[in-house]
Amino acid sequence: MSRAAPTLMRRIHGMMFKLPLMITCEAFEDFILAYLEDELSARQRFVFEMHLKLCRECREYLAAYRASLELAKAGGKAPEETLPPVPDDLVKAVLDARNQ
Amino acid sequence: MEPDDEAAIASIAAGDRPATEDFVRKHGPWMLSVATRIVRDTHHAEDAVQNAFAKVFDNIGGFDGRSALKTWVHRIVVNESLMLMRKANRSRTVAIDELQPVFDNNGCRIEDRWMTMETPETLLVRSDIRAQVSGKIDLLPDNYRIILVLRDIEELTTQEVSQLLGISEANVKVRLHRARAALKRLLEPLVRGQAV
């Protein structure tokens, strides 16, 4: 079973992330969507990627976020060729409604 | 416009029943799949598809071909499904706040170490994976689930989702990120390679 980073490491990170051009993990979280959609300014992107280089928790979090997103996109719908045909009674209902 | 689409549109607009039936059998399966993802209830999904076909047939003569026919039909079935979504019975859902990332007092992330991570490609080989993923998506509360479904699975733009749901684009983005973060937590056992 994996373990969260020890409290001391997080305290050191907490101090480091107060330096210029640094952001906290909490601020990093707010930029994830814009980062993935390529909507950050050059400066915001630099700051975001700087945090990513320094913070293992956020690197791992972002990798898992991306993996689950890919899984949702690919696994959220079945390929069309595997879908069952439309029930005959639905086809009939659609056609009957059309002919009324 | 595809030549096949052009011929189908002309025949349907002229009231040709065999052509109409071919169209229903060709497009019905994916339309039912879209409606079921949104409505999450077979009976209401079939109603949504029937309503969508009625809209398609009523307006097909005026279809201008600015988008692909399938894209146009997709928007219609999404719209009809959204109208029926609130009538469908809800199964259990999770509290979205409890699935958001956690931070300490210094704003540092508290995240269990990722010792291993399965790739989506590896996971998608499993025969049960689609049912598992859909089941986890279905656990999200509707106001988050629907945004994730429309943006990430139906591949609508933020602007389209905003217009369909009558909320701001900023609100769509906030809810999308929270839905994705919650889904990450729900899918973690799978992505960590733990038996589910």
Short mmCIF file of C-alpha atoms in Angstrom, two decimals:
data_model
loop_
_atom_site.label_atom_id
_atom_site.label_comp_id
_atom_site.label_asym_id
_atom_site.label_seq_id
_atom_site.Cartn_x
_atom_site.Cartn_y
_atom_site.Cartn_z
CA MET A 1 0.00 0.00 0.00
CA SER A 2 1.34 3.45 -0.91
CA ARG A 3 1.80 6.13 1.72
CA ALA A 4 1.26 9.87 1.75
CA ALA A 5 4.40 12.04 2.01
CA PRO A 6 5.49 12.57 5.63
CA THR A 7 4.34 15.76 7.33
CA LEU A 8 7.92 17.15 7.52
CA MET A 9 8.33 16.96 3.75
CA ARG A 10 5.05 18.76 3.26
CA ARG A 11 6.15 21.49 5.68
CA ILE A 12 9.37 21.98 3.71
CA HIS A 13 7.34 22.09 0.49
CA GLY A 14 4.94 24.53 2.11
CA MET A 15 7.83 26.94 2.84
CA MET A 16 9.40 26.44 -0.61
CA PHE A 17 6.12 27.11 -2.40
CA LYS A 18 5.99 30.59 -0.84
CA LEU A 19 9.09 31.67 -2.80
CA PRO A 20 8.72 33.91 -5.89
CA LEU A 21 7.35 32.09 -8.97
CA MET A 22 6.20 29.26 -6.75
CA ILE A 23 2.64 28.20 -6.10
CA THR A 24 1.14 25.83 -3.57
CA CYS A 25 -0.38 22.51 -4.58
CA GLU A 26 -3.77 24.03 -3.84
CA ALA A 27 -3.13 26.85 -6.34
CA PHE A 28 -1.70 24.31 -8.78
CA GLU A 29 -5.00 22.41 -8.61
CA ASP A 30 -6.87 25.48 -9.87
CA PHE A 31 -4.75 25.58 -13.03
CA ILE A 32 -4.98 21.90 -14.05
CA LEU A 33 -7.97 22.21 -16.38
CA ALA A 34 -6.58 25.29 -18.13
CA TYR A 35 -3.17 23.58 -18.42
CA LEU A 36 -4.67 20.50 -20.06
CA GLU A 37 -6.71 22.68 -22.43
CA ASP A 38 -3.67 24.80 -23.27
CA GLU A 39 -5.31 27.96 -21.96
CA LEU A 40 -2.51 29.20 -19.67
CA SER A 41 -0.46 32.27 -20.48
CA ALA A 42 3.29 31.70 -20.99
CA ARG A 43 4.00 32.94 -17.45
CA GLN A 44 1.26 30.82 -15.88
CA ARG A 45 2.51 27.79 -17.77
CA PHE A 46 6.06 28.39 -16.58
CA VAL A 47 4.92 28.64 -12.97
CA PHE A 48 2.70 25.56 -13.33
CA GLU A 49 5.48 23.47 -14.85
CA MET A 50 7.99 24.70 -12.27
CA HIS A 51 5.70 23.38 -9.53
CA LEU A 52 5.31 20.13 -11.45
CA LYS A 53 9.09 19.67 -11.55
CA LEU A 54 9.46 20.21 -7.82
CA CYS A 55 6.41 18.43 -6.44
CA ARG A 56 6.22 14.65 -6.69
CA GLU A 57 2.72 14.55 -5.22
CA CYS A 58 1.35 16.85 -7.92
CA ARG A 59 3.26 14.99 -10.65
CA GLU A 60 1.74 11.72 -9.56
CA TYR A 61 -1.65 13.30 -9.05
CA LEU A 62 -1.64 14.82 -12.54
CA ALA A 63 -0.53 11.53 -14.12
CA ALA A 64 -3.37 9.70 -12.36
CA TYR A 65 -5.85 12.46 -13.28
CA ARG A 66 -4.82 12.11 -16.93
CA ALA A 67 -4.99 8.30 -16.81
CA SER A 68 -8.49 8.31 -15.34
CA LEU A 69 -9.58 10.94 -17.87
CA GLU A 70 -8.31 8.81 -20.76
CA LEU A 71 -10.01 5.80 -19.24
CA ALA A 72 -13.30 7.71 -18.97
CA LYS A 73 -13.03 8.95 -22.55
CA ALA A 74 -12.18 5.55 -24.01
CA GLY A 75 -14.19 3.38 -21.64
CA GLY A 76 -17.21 5.63 -21.19
CA LYS A 77 -18.78 4.52 -24.44
CA ALA A 78 -18.77 1.26 -26.33
CA PRO A 79 -17.50 1.21 -29.94
CA GLU A 80 -20.40 1.66 -32.36
CA GLU A 81 -19.80 -1.69 -34.06
CA THR A 82 -20.49 -3.45 -30.75
CA LEU A 83 -23.81 -1.73 -30.06
CA PRO A 84 -26.97 -3.84 -30.20
CA PRO A 85 -29.56 -3.05 -32.87
CA VAL A 86 -32.46 -0.76 -32.03
CA PRO A 87 -35.41 -2.75 -30.62
CA ASP A 88 -37.99 -3.45 -33.33
CA ASP A 89 -40.79 -1.92 -31.26
CA LEU A 90 -38.86 1.35 -31.09
CA VAL A 91 -38.30 1.32 -34.86
CA LYS A 92 -42.02 0.69 -35.34
CA ALA A 93 -42.97 3.47 -32.91
CA VAL A 94 -40.70 5.94 -34.72
CA LEU A 95 -42.06 4.99 -38.14
CA ASP A 96 -45.68 5.02 -36.98
CA ALA A 97 -45.23 8.46 -35.45
CA ARG A 98 -43.68 9.64 -38.71
CA ASN A 99 -46.66 8.43 -40.71
CA GLN A 100 -49.31 10.02 -38.53
CA MET B 1 -22.30 16.50 -47.17
CA GLU B 2 -21.75 12.78 -47.82
CA PRO B 3 -23.52 11.53 -51.01
CA ASP B 4 -25.22 8.77 -48.96
CA ASP B 5 -26.51 11.36 -46.50
CA GLU B 6 -27.77 13.57 -49.30
CA ALA B 7 -29.75 10.69 -50.84
CA ALA B 8 -31.14 9.63 -47.44
CA ILE B 9 -32.21 13.18 -46.61
CA ALA B 10 -34.03 13.57 -49.93
CA SER B 11 -35.84 10.23 -49.51
CA ILE B 12 -36.82 10.87 -45.90
CA ALA B 13 -38.01 14.38 -46.67
CA ALA B 14 -40.16 12.86 -49.45
CA GLY B 15 -41.74 10.45 -46.92
CA ASP B 16 -40.08 7.27 -48.24
CA ARG B 17 -40.79 4.67 -45.49
CA PRO B 18 -38.05 2.12 -46.38
CA ALA B 19 -35.45 4.90 -46.49
CA THR B 20 -36.73 6.21 -43.17
CA GLU B 21 -36.51 2.74 -41.63
CA ASP B 22 -32.95 2.30 -42.94
CA PHE B 23 -32.04 5.64 -41.35
CA VAL B 24 -33.57 4.63 -38.00
CA ARG B 25 -31.77 1.27 -37.99
CA LYS B 26 -28.47 2.89 -39.01
CA HIS B 27 -28.47 5.76 -36.53
CA GLY B 28 -30.69 4.33 -33.80
CA PRO B 29 -28.04 2.22 -32.02
CA TRP B 30 -25.60 5.04 -31.36
CA MET B 31 -28.45 7.48 -30.59
CA LEU B 32 -29.81 5.06 -27.99
CA SER B 33 -26.31 4.69 -26.57
CA VAL B 34 -25.96 8.50 -26.23
CA ALA B 35 -29.43 8.84 -24.67
CA THR B 36 -28.76 6.03 -22.19
CA ARG B 37 -25.49 7.65 -21.08
CA ILE B 38 -27.31 10.90 -20.40
CA VAL B 39 -30.67 9.70 -19.09
CA ARG B 40 -29.42 6.47 -17.44
CA ASP B 41 -32.79 4.80 -17.81
CA THR B 42 -33.68 2.54 -20.76
CA HIS B 43 -37.32 3.55 -20.93
CA HIS B 44 -36.62 7.29 -20.90
CA ALA B 45 -33.69 6.83 -23.27
CA GLU B 46 -36.01 5.20 -25.82
CA ASP B 47 -38.45 8.10 -25.38
CA ALA B 48 -35.61 10.55 -25.96
CA VAL B 49 -34.57 8.74 -29.14
CA GLN B 50 -38.13 8.65 -30.41
CA ASN B 51 -38.52 12.38 -29.75
CA ALA B 52 -35.16 13.00 -31.42
CA PHE B 53 -36.17 11.14 -34.56
CA ALA B 54 -39.40 13.14 -34.69
CA LYS B 55 -37.35 16.38 -34.53
CA VAL B 56 -34.92 15.08 -37.15
CA PHE B 57 -37.71 14.16 -39.56
CA ASP B 58 -39.57 17.42 -38.99
CA ASN B 59 -36.46 19.45 -39.78
CA ILE B 60 -34.48 17.29 -42.18
CA GLY B 61 -35.76 19.17 -45.24
CA GLY B 62 -34.11 22.30 -43.87
CA PHE B 63 -30.82 20.62 -42.93
CA ASP B 64 -28.24 22.83 -44.58
CA GLY B 65 -25.21 20.56 -44.42
CA ARG B 66 -23.06 23.10 -42.56
CA SER B 67 -22.22 20.30 -40.13
CA ALA B 68 -22.08 16.56 -40.77
CA LEU B 69 -25.51 14.93 -40.64
CA LYS B 70 -24.40 12.76 -37.72
CA THR B 71 -23.22 15.82 -35.77
CA TRP B 72 -26.59 17.50 -36.33
CA VAL B 73 -28.49 14.37 -35.23
CA HIS B 74 -26.16 13.99 -32.23
CA ARG B 75 -26.98 17.51 -30.98
CA ILE B 76 -30.69 16.75 -31.30
CA VAL B 77 -30.55 13.50 -29.35
CA VAL B 78 -28.40 15.14 -26.66
CA ASN B 79 -30.95 17.93 -26.32
CA GLU B 80 -33.91 15.55 -26.13
CA SER B 81 -32.08 13.39 -23.59
CA LEU B 82 -31.33 16.37 -21.37
CA MET B 83 -35.01 17.24 -21.35
CA LEU B 84 -35.87 13.76 -20.07
CA MET B 85 -32.89 13.37 -17.75
CA ARG B 86 -34.57 14.88 -14.73
CA LYS B 87 -37.54 12.52 -15.04
CA ALA B 88 -35.39 9.41 -14.78
CA ASN B 89 -35.04 7.57 -11.49
CA ARG B 90 -31.78 8.30 -9.73
CA SER B 91 -29.70 5.52 -8.33
CA ARG B 92 -27.31 6.20 -5.46
CA THR B 93 -24.73 8.93 -5.96
CA VAL B 94 -21.62 10.00 -4.07
CA ALA B 95 -20.96 13.30 -2.28
CA ILE B 96 -18.70 15.21 -4.69
CA ASP B 97 -16.90 17.17 -1.92
CA GLU B 98 -15.65 13.97 -0.31
CA LEU B 99 -13.87 12.98 -3.52
CA GLN B 100 -11.95 16.22 -4.04
CA PRO B 101 -8.17 16.44 -3.49
CA VAL B 102 -7.02 17.13 0.05
CA PHE B 103 -4.44 19.75 1.13
CA ASP B 104 -2.79 20.50 4.47
CA ASN B 105 -2.62 23.90 6.18
CA ASN B 106 0.34 24.91 3.99
CA GLY B 107 -1.62 24.21 0.79
CA CYS B 108 0.42 21.04 0.17
CA ARG B 109 -1.28 18.08 -1.45
CA ILE B 110 -1.98 15.00 0.64
CA GLU B 111 -1.92 12.14 -1.83
CA ASP B 112 -1.11 8.48 -1.31
CA ARG B 113 2.10 7.56 -3.15
CA TRP B 114 1.58 6.03 -6.56
CA MET B 115 3.87 3.01 -6.55
CA THR B 116 2.32 1.55 -9.72
CA MET B 117 -0.04 2.94 -12.33
CA GLU B 118 -1.91 0.91 -14.91
CA THR B 119 -2.15 2.51 -18.34
CA PRO B 120 -5.61 3.02 -19.87
CA GLU B 121 -4.47 0.86 -22.82
CA THR B 122 -3.78 -2.06 -20.49
CA LEU B 123 -7.03 -1.59 -18.61
CA LEU B 124 -9.15 -1.31 -21.74
CA VAL B 125 -8.21 -4.84 -22.72
CA ARG B 126 -10.25 -6.11 -19.77
CA SER B 127 -13.73 -7.16 -20.86
CA ASP B 128 -15.45 -5.66 -17.82
CA ILE B 129 -13.74 -2.29 -17.93
CA ARG B 130 -16.39 -0.31 -19.81
CA ALA B 131 -19.09 -1.42 -17.37
CA GLN B 132 -16.82 -0.50 -14.45
CA VAL B 133 -16.01 2.96 -15.85
CA SER B 134 -19.65 3.68 -16.72
CA GLY B 135 -20.68 2.51 -13.27
CA LYS B 136 -18.25 4.94 -11.62
CA ILE B 137 -19.36 7.83 -13.85
CA ASP B 138 -22.95 7.05 -12.90
CA LEU B 139 -22.09 7.55 -9.23
CA LEU B 140 -21.43 11.26 -9.79
CA PRO B 141 -24.27 13.66 -8.94
CA ASP B 142 -26.17 14.65 -12.11
CA ASN B 143 -25.04 18.29 -12.19
CA TYR B 144 -21.40 17.09 -12.37
CA ARG B 145 -21.93 13.81 -14.23
CA ILE B 146 -23.74 15.45 -17.12
CA ILE B 147 -20.91 17.91 -17.73
CA LEU B 148 -18.29 15.16 -17.74
CA VAL B 149 -20.45 13.07 -20.09
CA LEU B 150 -21.10 15.95 -22.49
CA ARG B 151 -17.53 17.29 -22.52
CA ASP B 152 -15.35 14.20 -22.20
CA ILE B 153 -17.48 11.45 -23.72
CA GLU B 154 -19.84 13.18 -26.15
CA GLU B 155 -17.01 15.59 -27.02
CA LEU B 156 -19.03 18.80 -27.00
CA THR B 157 -17.17 22.06 -26.50
CA THR B 158 -17.34 24.09 -23.29
CA GLN B 159 -19.37 26.68 -25.17
CA GLU B 160 -21.86 24.07 -26.41
CA VAL B 161 -22.29 22.60 -22.93
CA SER B 162 -22.73 26.07 -21.49
CA GLN B 163 -25.49 26.84 -24.00
CA LEU B 164 -27.24 23.49 -23.58
CA LEU B 165 -27.33 23.71 -19.80
CA GLY B 166 -27.86 27.45 -19.53
CA ILE B 167 -24.84 28.02 -17.27
CA SER B 168 -21.69 30.09 -17.75
CA GLU B 169 -18.59 28.64 -19.39
CA ALA B 170 -16.68 29.34 -16.17
CA ASN B 171 -19.21 27.24 -14.26
CA VAL B 172 -18.88 24.43 -16.82
CA LYS B 173 -15.11 24.43 -16.31
CA VAL B 174 -15.31 24.42 -12.52
CA ARG B 175 -17.81 21.56 -12.49
CA LEU B 176 -15.87 19.63 -15.14
CA HIS B 177 -12.67 19.77 -13.10
CA ARG B 178 -14.45 18.73 -9.91
CA ALA B 179 -16.18 15.87 -11.76
CA ARG B 180 -12.87 14.70 -13.22
CA ALA B 181 -11.15 14.94 -9.83
CA ALA B 182 -13.96 12.92 -8.23
CA LEU B 183 -13.86 10.35 -11.03
CA LYS B 184 -10.10 10.02 -10.55
CA ARG B 185 -10.73 9.04 -6.94
CA LEU B 186 -13.46 6.59 -7.94
CA LEU B 187 -11.25 4.99 -10.61
CA GLU B 188 -8.16 4.89 -8.38
CA PRO B 189 -8.43 1.22 -7.43
CA LEU B 190 -8.47 0.33 -11.14
CA VAL B 191 -5.67 2.70 -12.11
CA ARG B 192 -3.54 1.57 -9.16
CA GLY B 193 -3.96 -2.01 -10.40
CA GLN B 194 -5.77 -3.12 -7.28
CA ALA B 195 -8.30 -5.91 -7.76
CA VAL B 196 -11.85 -4.59 -8.14
#
